[in-house]
mmCIF file with all atom_site columns, C-alpha atoms in Angstrom:
data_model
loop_
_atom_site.group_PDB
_atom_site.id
_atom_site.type_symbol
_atom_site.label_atom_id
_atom_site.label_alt_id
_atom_site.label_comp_id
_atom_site.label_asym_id
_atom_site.label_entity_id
_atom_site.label_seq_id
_atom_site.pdbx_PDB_ins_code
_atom_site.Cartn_x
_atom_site.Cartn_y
_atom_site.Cartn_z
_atom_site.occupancy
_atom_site.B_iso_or_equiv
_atom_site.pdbx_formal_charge
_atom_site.auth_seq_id
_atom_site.auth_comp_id
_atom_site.auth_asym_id
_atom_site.auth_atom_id
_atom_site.pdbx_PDB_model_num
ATOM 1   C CA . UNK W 1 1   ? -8.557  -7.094  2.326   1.00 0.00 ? 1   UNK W CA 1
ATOM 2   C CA . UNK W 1 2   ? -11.159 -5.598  4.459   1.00 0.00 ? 2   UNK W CA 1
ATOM 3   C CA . UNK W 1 3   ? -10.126 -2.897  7.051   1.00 0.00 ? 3   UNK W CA 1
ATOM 4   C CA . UNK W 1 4   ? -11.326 -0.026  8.916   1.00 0.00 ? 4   UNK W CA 1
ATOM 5   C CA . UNK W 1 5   ? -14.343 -1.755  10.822  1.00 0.00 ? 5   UNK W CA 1
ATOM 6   C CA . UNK W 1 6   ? -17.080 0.964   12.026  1.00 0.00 ? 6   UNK W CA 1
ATOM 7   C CA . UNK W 1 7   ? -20.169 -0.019  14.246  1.00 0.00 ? 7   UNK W CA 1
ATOM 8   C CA . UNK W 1 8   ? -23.273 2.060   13.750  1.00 0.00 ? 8   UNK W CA 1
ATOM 9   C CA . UNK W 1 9   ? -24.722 3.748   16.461  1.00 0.00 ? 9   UNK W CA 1
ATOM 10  C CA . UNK W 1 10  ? -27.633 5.444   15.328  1.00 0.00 ? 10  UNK W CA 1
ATOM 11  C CA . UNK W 1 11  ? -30.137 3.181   13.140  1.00 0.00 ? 11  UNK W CA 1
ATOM 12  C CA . UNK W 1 12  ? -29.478 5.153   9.418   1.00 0.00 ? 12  UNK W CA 1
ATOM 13  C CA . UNK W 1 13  ? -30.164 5.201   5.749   1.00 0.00 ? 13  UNK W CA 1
ATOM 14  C CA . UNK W 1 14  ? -27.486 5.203   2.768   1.00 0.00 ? 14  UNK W CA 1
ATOM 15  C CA . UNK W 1 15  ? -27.988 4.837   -0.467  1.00 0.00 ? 15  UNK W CA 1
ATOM 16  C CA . UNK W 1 16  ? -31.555 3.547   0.456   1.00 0.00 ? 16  UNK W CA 1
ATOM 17  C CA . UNK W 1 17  ? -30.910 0.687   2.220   1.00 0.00 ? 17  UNK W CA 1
ATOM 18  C CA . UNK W 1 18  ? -31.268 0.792   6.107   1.00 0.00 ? 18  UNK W CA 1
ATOM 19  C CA . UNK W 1 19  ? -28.380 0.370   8.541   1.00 0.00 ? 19  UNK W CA 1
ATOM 20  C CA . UNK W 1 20  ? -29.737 -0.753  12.012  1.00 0.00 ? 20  UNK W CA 1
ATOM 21  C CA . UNK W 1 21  ? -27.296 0.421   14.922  1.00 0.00 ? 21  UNK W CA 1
ATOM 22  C CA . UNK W 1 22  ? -25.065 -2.045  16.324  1.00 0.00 ? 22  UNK W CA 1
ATOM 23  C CA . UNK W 1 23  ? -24.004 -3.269  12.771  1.00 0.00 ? 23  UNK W CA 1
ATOM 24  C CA . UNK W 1 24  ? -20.666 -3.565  12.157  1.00 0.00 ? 24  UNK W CA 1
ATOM 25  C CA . UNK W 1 25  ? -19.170 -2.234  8.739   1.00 0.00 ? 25  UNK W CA 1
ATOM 26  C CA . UNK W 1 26  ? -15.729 -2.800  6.802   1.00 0.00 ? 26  UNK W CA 1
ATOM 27  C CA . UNK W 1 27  ? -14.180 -1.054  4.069   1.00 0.00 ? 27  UNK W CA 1
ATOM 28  C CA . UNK W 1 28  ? -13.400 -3.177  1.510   1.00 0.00 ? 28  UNK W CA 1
ATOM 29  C CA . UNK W 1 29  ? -9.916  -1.465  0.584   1.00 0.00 ? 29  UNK W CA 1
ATOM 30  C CA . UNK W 1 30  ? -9.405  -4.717  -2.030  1.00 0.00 ? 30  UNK W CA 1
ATOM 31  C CA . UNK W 1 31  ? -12.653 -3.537  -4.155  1.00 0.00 ? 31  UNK W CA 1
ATOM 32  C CA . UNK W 1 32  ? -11.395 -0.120  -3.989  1.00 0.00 ? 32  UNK W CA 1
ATOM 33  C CA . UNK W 1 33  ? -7.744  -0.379  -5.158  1.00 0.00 ? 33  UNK W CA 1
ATOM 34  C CA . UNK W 1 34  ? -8.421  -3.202  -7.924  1.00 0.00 ? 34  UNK W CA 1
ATOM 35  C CA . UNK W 1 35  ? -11.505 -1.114  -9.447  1.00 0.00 ? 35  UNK W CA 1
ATOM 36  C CA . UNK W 1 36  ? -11.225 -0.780  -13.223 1.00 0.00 ? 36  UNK W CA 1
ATOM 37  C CA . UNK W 1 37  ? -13.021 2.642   -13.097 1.00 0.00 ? 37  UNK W CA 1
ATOM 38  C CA . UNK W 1 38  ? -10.389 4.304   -10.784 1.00 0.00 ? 38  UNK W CA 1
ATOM 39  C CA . UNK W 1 39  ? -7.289  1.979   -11.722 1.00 0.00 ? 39  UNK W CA 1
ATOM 40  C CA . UNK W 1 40  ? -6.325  0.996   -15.596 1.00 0.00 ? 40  UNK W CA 1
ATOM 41  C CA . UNK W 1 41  ? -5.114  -2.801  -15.701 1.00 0.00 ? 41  UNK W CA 1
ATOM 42  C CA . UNK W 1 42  ? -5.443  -3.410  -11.800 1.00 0.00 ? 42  UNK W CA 1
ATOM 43  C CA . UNK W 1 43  ? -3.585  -6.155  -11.397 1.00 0.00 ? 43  UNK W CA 1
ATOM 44  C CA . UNK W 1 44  ? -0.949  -5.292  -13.474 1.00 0.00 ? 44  UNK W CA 1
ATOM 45  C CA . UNK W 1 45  ? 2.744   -3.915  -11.317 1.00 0.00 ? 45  UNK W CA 1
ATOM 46  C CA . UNK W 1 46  ? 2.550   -0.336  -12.582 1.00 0.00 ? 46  UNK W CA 1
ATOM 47  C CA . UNK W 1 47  ? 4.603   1.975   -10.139 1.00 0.00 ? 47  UNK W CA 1
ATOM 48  C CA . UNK W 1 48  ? 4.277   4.552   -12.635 1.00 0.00 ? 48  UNK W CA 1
ATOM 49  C CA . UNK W 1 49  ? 0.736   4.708   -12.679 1.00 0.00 ? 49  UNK W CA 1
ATOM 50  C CA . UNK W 1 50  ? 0.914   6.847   -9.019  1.00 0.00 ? 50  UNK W CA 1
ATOM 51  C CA . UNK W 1 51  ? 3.630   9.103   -11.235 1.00 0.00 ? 51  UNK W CA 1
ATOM 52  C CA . UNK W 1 52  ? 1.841   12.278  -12.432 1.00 0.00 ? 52  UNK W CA 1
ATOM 53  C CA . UNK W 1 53  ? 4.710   13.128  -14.644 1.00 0.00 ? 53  UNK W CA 1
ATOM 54  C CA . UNK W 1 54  ? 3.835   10.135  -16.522 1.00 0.00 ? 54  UNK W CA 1
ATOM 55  C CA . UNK W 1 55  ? 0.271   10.650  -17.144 1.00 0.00 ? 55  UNK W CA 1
ATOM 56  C CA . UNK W 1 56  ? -0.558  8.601   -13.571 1.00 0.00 ? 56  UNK W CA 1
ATOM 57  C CA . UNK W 1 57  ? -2.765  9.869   -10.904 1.00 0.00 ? 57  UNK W CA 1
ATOM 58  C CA . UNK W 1 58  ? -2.140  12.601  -8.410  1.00 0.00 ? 58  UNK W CA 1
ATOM 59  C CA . UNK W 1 59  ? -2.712  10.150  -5.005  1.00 0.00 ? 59  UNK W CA 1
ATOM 60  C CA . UNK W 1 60  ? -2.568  10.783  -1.600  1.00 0.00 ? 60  UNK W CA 1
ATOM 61  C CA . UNK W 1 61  ? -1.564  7.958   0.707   1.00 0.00 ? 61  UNK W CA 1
ATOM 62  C CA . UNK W 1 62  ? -2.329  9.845   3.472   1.00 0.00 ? 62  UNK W CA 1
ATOM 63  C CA . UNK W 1 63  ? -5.976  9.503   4.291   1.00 0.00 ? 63  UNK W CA 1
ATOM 64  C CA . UNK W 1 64  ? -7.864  11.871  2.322   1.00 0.00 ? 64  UNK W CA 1
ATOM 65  C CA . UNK W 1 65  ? -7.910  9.846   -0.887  1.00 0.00 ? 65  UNK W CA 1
ATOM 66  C CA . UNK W 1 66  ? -9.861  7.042   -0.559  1.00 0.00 ? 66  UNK W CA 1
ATOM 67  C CA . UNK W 1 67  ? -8.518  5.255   -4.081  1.00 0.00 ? 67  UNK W CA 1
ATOM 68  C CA . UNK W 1 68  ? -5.569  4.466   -1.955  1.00 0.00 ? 68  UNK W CA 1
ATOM 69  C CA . UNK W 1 69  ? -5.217  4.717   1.526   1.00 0.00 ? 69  UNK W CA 1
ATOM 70  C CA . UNK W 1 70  ? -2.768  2.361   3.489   1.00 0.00 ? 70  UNK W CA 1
ATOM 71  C CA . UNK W 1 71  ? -2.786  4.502   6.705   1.00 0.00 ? 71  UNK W CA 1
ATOM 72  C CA . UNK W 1 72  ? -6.735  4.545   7.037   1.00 0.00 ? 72  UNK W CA 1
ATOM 73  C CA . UNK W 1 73  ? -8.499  7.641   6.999   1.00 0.00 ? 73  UNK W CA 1
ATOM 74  C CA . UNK W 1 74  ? -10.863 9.945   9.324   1.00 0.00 ? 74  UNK W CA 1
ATOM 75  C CA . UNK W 1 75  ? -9.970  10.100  13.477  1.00 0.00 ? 75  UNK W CA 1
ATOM 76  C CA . UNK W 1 76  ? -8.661  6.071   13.516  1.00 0.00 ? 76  UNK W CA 1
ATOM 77  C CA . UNK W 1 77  ? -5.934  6.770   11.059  1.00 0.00 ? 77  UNK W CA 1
ATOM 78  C CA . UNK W 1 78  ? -3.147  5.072   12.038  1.00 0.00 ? 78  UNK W CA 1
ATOM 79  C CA . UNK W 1 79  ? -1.397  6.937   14.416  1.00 0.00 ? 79  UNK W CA 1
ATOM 80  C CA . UNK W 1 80  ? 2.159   6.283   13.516  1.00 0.00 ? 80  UNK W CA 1
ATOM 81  C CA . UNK W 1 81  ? 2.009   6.904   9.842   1.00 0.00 ? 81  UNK W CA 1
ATOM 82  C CA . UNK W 1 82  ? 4.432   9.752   9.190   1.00 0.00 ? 82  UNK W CA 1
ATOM 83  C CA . UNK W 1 83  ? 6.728   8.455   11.308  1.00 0.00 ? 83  UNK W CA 1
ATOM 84  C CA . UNK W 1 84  ? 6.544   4.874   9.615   1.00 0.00 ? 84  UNK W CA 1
ATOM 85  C CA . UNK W 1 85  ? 6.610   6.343   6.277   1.00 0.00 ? 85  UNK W CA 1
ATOM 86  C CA . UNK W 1 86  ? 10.034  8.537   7.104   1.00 0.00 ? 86  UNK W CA 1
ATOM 87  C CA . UNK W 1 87  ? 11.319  5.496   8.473   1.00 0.00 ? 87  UNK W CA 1
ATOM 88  C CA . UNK W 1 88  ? 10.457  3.557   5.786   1.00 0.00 ? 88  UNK W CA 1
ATOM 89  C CA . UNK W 1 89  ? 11.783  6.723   3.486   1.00 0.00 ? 89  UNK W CA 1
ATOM 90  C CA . UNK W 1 90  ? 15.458  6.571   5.564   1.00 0.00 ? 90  UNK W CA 1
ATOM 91  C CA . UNK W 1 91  ? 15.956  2.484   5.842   1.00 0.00 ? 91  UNK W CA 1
ATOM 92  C CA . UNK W 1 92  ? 15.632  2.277   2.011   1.00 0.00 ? 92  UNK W CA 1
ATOM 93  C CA . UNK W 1 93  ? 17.819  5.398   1.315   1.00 0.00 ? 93  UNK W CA 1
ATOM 94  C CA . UNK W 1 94  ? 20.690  3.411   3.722   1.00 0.00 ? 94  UNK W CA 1
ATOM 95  C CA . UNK W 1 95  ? 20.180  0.040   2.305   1.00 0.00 ? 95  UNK W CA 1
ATOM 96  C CA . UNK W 1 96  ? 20.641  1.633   -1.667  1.00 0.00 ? 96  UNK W CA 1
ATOM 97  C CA . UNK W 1 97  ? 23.132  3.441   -0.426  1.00 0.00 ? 97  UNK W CA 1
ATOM 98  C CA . UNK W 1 98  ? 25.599  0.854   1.119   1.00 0.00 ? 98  UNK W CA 1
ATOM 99  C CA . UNK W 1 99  ? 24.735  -1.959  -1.161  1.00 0.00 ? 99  UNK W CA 1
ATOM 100 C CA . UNK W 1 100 ? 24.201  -2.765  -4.976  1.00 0.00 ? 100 UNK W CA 1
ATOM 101 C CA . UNK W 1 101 ? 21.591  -5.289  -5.723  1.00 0.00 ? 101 UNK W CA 1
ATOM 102 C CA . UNK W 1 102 ? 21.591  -7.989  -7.721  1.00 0.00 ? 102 UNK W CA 1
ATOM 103 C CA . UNK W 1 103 ? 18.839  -10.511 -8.635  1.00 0.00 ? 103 UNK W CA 1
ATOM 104 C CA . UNK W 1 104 ? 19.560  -14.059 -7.508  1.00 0.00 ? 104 UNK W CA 1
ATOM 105 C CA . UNK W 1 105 ? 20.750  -16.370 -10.338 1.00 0.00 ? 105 UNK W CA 1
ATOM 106 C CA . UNK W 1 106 ? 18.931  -19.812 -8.494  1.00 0.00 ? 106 UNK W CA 1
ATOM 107 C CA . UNK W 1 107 ? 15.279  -17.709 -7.959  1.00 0.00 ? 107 UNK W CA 1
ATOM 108 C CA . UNK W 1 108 ? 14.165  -15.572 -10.717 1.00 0.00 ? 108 UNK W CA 1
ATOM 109 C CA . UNK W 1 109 ? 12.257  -12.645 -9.490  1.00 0.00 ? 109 UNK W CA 1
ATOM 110 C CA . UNK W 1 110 ? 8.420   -13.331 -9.838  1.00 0.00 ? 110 UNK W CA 1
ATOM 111 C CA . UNK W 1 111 ? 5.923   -10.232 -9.109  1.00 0.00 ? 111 UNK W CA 1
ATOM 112 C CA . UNK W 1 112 ? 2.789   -12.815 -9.060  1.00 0.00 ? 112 UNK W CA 1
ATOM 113 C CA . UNK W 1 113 ? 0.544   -11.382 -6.153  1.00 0.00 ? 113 UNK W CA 1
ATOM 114 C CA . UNK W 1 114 ? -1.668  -13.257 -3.304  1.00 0.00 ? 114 UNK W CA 1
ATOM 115 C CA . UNK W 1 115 ? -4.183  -11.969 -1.573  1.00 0.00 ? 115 UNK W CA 1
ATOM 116 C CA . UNK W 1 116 ? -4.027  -13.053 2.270   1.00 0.00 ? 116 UNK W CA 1
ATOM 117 C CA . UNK W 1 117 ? -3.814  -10.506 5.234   1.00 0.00 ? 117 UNK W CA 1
ATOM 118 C CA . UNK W 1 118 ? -2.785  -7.767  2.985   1.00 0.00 ? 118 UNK W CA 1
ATOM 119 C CA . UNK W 1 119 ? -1.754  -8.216  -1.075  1.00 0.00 ? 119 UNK W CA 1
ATOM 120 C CA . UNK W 1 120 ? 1.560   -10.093 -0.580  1.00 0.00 ? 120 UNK W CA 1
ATOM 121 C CA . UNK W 1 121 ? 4.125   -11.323 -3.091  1.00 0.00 ? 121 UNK W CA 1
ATOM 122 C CA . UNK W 1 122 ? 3.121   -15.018 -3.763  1.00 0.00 ? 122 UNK W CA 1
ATOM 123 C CA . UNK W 1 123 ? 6.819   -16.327 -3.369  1.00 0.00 ? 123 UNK W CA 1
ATOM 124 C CA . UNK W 1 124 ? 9.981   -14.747 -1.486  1.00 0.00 ? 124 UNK W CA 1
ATOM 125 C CA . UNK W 1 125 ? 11.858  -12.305 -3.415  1.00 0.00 ? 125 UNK W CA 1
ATOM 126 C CA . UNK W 1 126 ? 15.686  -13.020 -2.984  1.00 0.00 ? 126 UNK W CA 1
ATOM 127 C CA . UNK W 1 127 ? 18.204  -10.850 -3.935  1.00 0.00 ? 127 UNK W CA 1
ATOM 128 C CA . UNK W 1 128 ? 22.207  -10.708 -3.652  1.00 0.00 ? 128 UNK W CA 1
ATOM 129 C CA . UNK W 1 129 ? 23.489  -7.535  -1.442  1.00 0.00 ? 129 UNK W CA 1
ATOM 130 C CA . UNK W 1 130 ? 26.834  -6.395  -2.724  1.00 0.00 ? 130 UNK W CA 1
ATOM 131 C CA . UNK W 1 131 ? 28.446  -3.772  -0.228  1.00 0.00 ? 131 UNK W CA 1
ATOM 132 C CA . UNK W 1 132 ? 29.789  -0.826  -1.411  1.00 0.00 ? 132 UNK W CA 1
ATOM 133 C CA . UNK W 1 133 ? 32.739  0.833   -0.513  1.00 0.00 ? 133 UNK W CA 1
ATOM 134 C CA . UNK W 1 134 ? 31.118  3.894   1.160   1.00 0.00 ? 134 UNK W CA 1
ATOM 135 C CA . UNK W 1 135 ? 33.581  6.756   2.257   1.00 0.00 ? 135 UNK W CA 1
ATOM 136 C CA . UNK W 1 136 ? 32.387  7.580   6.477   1.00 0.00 ? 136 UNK W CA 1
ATOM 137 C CA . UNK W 1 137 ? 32.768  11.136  7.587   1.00 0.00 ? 137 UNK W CA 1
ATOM 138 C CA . UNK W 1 138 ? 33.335  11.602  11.393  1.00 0.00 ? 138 UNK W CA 1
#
């Protein structure tokens, strides 16, 4: 997953090796977030590894940590992060909420990851909304 491509404008040096201007670089976010120094047992699902309570790290999503940023970081962040995140916040909220979820009993849920635009889930997860009987206040 590469992302965040930057063009040099000024020819420059880092880390000794020479950048001419005009080249175009990319973050490799995919090197970053599977890195055994910064992540224990990378490839592994471990939601509570981002859980400080639980011994995980302390992570910012929003741009200034570079071990994990989704949004980008710098002056091209993505402009629409906080509100995608609060919308993303309020949709799941609503859809726990009004339904219980089961797991299908014909698919079994499989967490096995590929790697195309972004790190996707290798098959479709299906599971069985069950609506609950929510009281409405007017």
């Amino acid at each position: 997953l590469l992302s965040w491509a930057r063009r040099s404008i000024h020819d420059v040096h880092v880390g000794g090796h020479h950048i001419p201007a005009g080249t175009t670089a990319y973050v490799n976010m995919w090197a970053i977030t599977h890195d055994e120094k910064i992540w224990t047992d990378p490839l592994s699902f471990k939601p509570e590894r981002f859980l400080p309570s639980t011994g995980g790290l302390d992570v910012n999503i929003m741009g200034s940590d570079l071990r994990l940023a989704p949004f980008g970081s710098g002056r091209r962040a993505c402009p629409g992060k906080a509100l995608g995140l609060q919308t993303v916040h309020t949709w799941l909220a609503r859809m726990l909420h009004h339904f219980e979820w089961l797991p299908s009993p014909d698919h079994p849920v499989d967490l096995t990851e590929v790697l195309r635009l972004s790190c996707e889930m290798k098959g479709p997860l299906f599971a069985k909304p069950i609506k609950r009987n929510t009281v409405r206040f007017q």
